[in-house]
Short mmCIF file of C-alpha atoms in Angstrom, two decimals:
data_model
loop_
_atom_site.label_atom_id
_atom_site.label_comp_id
_atom_site.label_asym_id
_atom_site.label_seq_id
_atom_site.Cartn_x
_atom_site.Cartn_y
_atom_site.Cartn_z
CA GLN A 1 104.20 149.17 135.15
CA VAL A 2 102.16 152.12 136.18
CA ASP A 3 102.14 153.27 139.55
CA PRO A 4 98.48 154.49 140.60
CA HIS A 5 100.07 156.97 142.98
CA ASP A 6 101.15 158.56 139.58
CA CYS A 7 97.63 158.81 137.68
CA PHE A 8 94.79 161.40 137.62
CA VAL A 9 91.16 160.38 137.74
CA ILE A 10 88.95 163.33 136.31
CA GLY A 11 85.13 162.69 136.88
CA ASP A 12 81.74 164.43 137.67
CA LYS A 13 80.14 161.82 140.37
CA LEU A 14 81.09 160.90 143.79
CA CYS A 15 82.05 157.23 142.56
CA ASP A 16 84.89 158.84 140.27
CA MET A 17 86.36 160.38 143.17
CA GLU A 18 86.11 157.70 145.55
CA ALA A 19 87.68 155.22 142.70
CA GLY A 20 90.56 157.55 142.20
CA ARG A 21 91.06 157.95 145.99
CA ARG A 22 90.73 154.23 146.31
CA ILE A 23 93.69 153.58 144.10
CA GLY A 24 95.80 156.41 145.54
CA ALA A 25 95.35 158.87 142.19
CA THR A 26 95.05 162.57 142.26
CA THR A 27 91.41 163.32 141.83
CA LEU A 28 89.96 166.18 139.96
CA LEU A 29 85.90 166.95 140.36
CA VAL A 30 84.49 169.00 137.39
CA ARG A 31 81.54 170.82 137.99
CA THR A 32 79.90 169.67 134.55
CA GLY A 33 77.33 167.06 134.30
CA TYR A 34 76.68 165.90 138.08
CA GLY A 35 79.72 167.47 139.27
CA ALA A 36 78.06 170.72 140.59
CA GLU A 37 75.64 168.65 142.92
CA VAL A 38 78.52 166.49 144.21
CA ALA A 39 80.58 169.74 144.91
CA ALA A 40 77.74 170.93 146.95
CA VAL A 41 77.38 167.97 148.74
CA HIS A 42 80.58 166.14 148.91
CA GLY A 43 83.12 169.31 148.49
CA ASP A 44 85.92 167.92 150.11
CA CYS A 45 85.77 164.48 147.99
CA ALA A 46 88.41 165.36 145.44
CA ASP A 47 91.95 166.92 145.43
CA HIS A 48 90.95 169.43 142.95
CA LEU A 49 87.31 171.05 142.01
CA VAL A 50 87.51 172.54 138.38
CA SER A 51 85.07 174.26 136.38
CA ASN A 52 85.48 171.99 133.21
CA VAL A 53 87.88 169.40 131.82
CA LYS A 54 90.03 172.25 130.34
CA GLU A 55 90.63 173.38 133.40
CA ALA A 56 91.39 170.15 134.74
CA VAL A 57 94.11 169.49 131.81
CA SER A 58 95.66 173.12 132.82
CA ILE A 59 96.06 171.81 136.66
CA ILE A 60 97.29 168.53 135.68
CA GLY A 61 99.84 170.48 133.06
CA ARG A 62 100.99 172.63 136.04
CA LEU A 63 101.14 169.47 138.51
CA LEU A 64 103.23 167.49 135.89
CA ALA A 65 105.56 170.59 135.55
CA ARG A 66 106.26 171.03 139.40
CA THR A 67 106.75 167.41 139.75
CA HIS A 68 109.23 166.92 136.88
CA ALA A 69 111.20 169.84 138.06
CA VAL A 70 111.37 168.45 141.66
CA SER A 71 112.07 165.11 140.51
CA LYS A 72 114.23 165.04 137.27
CA GLY A 73 114.67 161.67 135.56
CA LYS A 74 111.46 160.49 137.05
CA ALA A 75 108.66 158.75 134.53
CA PRO A 76 105.92 161.30 134.11
CA LEU A 77 102.65 161.17 135.73
CA HIS A 78 99.72 159.53 133.74
CA ALA A 79 96.09 160.40 133.21
CA VAL A 80 93.68 157.56 133.69
#
């Protein structure tokens, strides 16, 4: 079973960020699509604000590496 706190939600809408926060996932708002407008109005709605999906993947990779280094033996985080 997947723990939602070990998951990531990437999106460009406020509802994406709200859904991620509601389940306890780490949220990444991309500035593509609706993201730039959402960031301008609701800048603090996500854990991370990124330019594009490639940057989101990079941040997730760093977070996973840090988490793995801290808690060896724990199952990796999941992207949803």
